[in-house]
PDB file of C-alpha atoms in Angstrom:
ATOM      1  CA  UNK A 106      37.077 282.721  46.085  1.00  0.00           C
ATOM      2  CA  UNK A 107      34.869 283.561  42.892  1.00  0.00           C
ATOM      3  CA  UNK A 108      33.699 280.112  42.700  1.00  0.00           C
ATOM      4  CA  UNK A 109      32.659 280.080  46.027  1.00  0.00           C
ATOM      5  CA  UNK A 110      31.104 283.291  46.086  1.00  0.00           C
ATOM      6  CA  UNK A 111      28.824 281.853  42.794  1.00  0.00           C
ATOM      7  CA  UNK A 112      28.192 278.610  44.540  1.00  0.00           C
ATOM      8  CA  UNK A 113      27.101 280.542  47.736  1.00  0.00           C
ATOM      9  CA  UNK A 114      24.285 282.619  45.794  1.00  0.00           C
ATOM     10  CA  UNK A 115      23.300 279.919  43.782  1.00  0.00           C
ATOM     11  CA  UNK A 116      22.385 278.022  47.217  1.00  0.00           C
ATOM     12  CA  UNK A 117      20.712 280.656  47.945  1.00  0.00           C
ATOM     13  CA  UNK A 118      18.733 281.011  45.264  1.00  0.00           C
ATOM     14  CA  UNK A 119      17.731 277.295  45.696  1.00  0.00           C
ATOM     15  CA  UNK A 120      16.777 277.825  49.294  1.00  0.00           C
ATOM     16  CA  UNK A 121      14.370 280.957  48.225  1.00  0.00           C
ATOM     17  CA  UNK A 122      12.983 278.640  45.924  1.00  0.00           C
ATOM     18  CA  UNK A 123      12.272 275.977  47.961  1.00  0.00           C
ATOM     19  CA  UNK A 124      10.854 278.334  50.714  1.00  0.00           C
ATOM     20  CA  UNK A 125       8.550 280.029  48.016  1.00  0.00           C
ATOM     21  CA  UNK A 126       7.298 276.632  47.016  1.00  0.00           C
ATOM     22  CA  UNK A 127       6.628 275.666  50.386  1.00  0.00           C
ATOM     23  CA  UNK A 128       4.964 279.033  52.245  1.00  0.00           C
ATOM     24  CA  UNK A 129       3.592 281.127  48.612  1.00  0.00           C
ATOM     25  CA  UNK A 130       6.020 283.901  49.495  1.00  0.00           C
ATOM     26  CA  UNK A 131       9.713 285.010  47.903  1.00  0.00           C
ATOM     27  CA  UNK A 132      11.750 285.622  50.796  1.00  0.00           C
ATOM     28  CA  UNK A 133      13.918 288.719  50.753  1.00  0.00           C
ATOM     29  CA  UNK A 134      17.992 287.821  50.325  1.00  0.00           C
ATOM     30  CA  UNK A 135      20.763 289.142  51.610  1.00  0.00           C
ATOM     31  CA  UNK A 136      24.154 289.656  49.580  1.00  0.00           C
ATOM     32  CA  UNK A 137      26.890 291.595  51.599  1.00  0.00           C
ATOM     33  CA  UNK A 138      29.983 292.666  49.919  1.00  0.00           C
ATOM     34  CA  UNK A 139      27.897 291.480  46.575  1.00  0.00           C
ATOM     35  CA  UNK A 140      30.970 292.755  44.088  1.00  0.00           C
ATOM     36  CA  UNK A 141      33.853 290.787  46.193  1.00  0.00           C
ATOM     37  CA  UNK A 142      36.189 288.144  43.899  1.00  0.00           C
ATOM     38  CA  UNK A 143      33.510 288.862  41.079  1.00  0.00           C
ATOM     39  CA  UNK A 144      34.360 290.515  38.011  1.00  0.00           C
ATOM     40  CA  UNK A 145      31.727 292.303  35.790  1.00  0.00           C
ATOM     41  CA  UNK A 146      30.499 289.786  33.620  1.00  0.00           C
ATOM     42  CA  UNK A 147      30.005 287.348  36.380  1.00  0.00           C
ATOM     43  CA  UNK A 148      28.233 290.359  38.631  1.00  0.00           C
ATOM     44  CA  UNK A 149      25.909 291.565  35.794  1.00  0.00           C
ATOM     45  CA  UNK A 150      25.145 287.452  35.549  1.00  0.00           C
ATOM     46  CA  UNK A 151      24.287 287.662  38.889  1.00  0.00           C
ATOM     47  CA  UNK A 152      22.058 290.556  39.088  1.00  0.00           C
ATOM     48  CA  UNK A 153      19.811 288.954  36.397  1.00  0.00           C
ATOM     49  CA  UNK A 154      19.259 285.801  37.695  1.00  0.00           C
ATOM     50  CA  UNK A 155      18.302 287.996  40.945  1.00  0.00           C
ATOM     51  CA  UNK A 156      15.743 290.768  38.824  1.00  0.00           C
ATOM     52  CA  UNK A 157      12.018 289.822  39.096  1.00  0.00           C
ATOM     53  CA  UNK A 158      12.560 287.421  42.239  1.00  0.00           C
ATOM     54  CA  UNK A 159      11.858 289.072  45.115  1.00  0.00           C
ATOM     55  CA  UNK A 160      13.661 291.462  46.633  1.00  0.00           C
ATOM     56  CA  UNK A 161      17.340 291.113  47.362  1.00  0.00           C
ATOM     57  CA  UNK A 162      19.175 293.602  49.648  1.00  0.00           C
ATOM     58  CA  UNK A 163      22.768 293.788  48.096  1.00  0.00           C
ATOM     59  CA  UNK A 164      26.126 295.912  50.030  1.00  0.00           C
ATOM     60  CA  UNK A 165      28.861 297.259  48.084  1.00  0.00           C
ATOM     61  CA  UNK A 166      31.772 299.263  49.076  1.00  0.00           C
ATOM     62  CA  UNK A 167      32.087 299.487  45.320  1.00  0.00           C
ATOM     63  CA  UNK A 168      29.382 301.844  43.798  1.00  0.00           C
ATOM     64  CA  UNK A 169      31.070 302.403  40.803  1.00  0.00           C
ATOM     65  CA  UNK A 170      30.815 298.175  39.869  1.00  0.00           C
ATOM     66  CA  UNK A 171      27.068 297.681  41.278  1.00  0.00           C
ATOM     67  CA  UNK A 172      25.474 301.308  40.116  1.00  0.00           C
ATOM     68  CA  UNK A 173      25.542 301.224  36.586  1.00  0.00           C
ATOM     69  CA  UNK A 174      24.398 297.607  36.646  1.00  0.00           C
ATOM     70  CA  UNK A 175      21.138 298.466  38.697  1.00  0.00           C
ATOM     71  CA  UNK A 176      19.541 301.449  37.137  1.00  0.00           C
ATOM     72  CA  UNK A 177      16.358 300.179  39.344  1.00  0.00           C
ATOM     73  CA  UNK A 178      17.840 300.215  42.467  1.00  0.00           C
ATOM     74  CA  UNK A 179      16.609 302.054  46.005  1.00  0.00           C
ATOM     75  CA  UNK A 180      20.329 303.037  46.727  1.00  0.00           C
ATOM     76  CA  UNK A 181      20.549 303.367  50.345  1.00  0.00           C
ATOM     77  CA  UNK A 182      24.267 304.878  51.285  1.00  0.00           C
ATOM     78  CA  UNK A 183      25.951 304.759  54.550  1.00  0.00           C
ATOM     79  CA  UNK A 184      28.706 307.687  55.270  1.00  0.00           C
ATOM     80  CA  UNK A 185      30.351 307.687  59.160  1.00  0.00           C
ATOM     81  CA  UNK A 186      28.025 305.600  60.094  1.00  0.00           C
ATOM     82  CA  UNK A 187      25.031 307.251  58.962  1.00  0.00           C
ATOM     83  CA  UNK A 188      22.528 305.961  56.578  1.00  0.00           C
ATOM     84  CA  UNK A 189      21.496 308.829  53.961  1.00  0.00           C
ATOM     85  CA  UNK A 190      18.110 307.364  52.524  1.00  0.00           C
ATOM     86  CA  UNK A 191      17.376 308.834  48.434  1.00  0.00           C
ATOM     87  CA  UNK A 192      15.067 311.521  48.279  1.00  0.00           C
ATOM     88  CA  UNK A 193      12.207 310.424  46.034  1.00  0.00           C
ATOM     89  CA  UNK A 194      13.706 307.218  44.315  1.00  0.00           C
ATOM     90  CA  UNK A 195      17.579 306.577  43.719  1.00  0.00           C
ATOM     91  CA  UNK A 196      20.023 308.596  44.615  1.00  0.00           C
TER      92      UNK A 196
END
């Protein structure tokens, strides 16, 4: 399911590409359940082929694997169905 996951976001990356080529803008992406059937190494591979392109919007019911390896991040959290924005930057 790894594999797939990797071939998934490199299509997408190719697709953003294409699209940026094509209309001069990067196109926001979309990565839900970002951490699933990845394991660290592969993840933090992922999140820097996706730094300085745009902006991606990533979901994790994991914190604890995406966190530490986007010290950048706007981190948005959603509790009961409630989404807590950060108060001035990440929280």
């Amino acid at each position: 399911a790894g594999q797939g996951k990797l071939l998934a976001a490199a299509f997408r990356r190719a697709a953003r590409a294409v699209f940026e080529q094509g209309r001069g803008r990067i196109p926001a992406v979309v990565f839900d359940d970002v951490d699933a059937e990845l394991d660290g190494t592969v993840l933090q591979r992922v999140f820097a082929r996706l730094r300085g392109a745009g902006q991606a919007l990533l979901s994790s019911a994991h914190e604890e694997m995406v966190l530490p390896r986007l010290p950048d991040a706007a981190v948005w959290r959603m509790r009961d169905g409630v989404v807590e924005l950060p108060a001035g930057g990440r929280s």
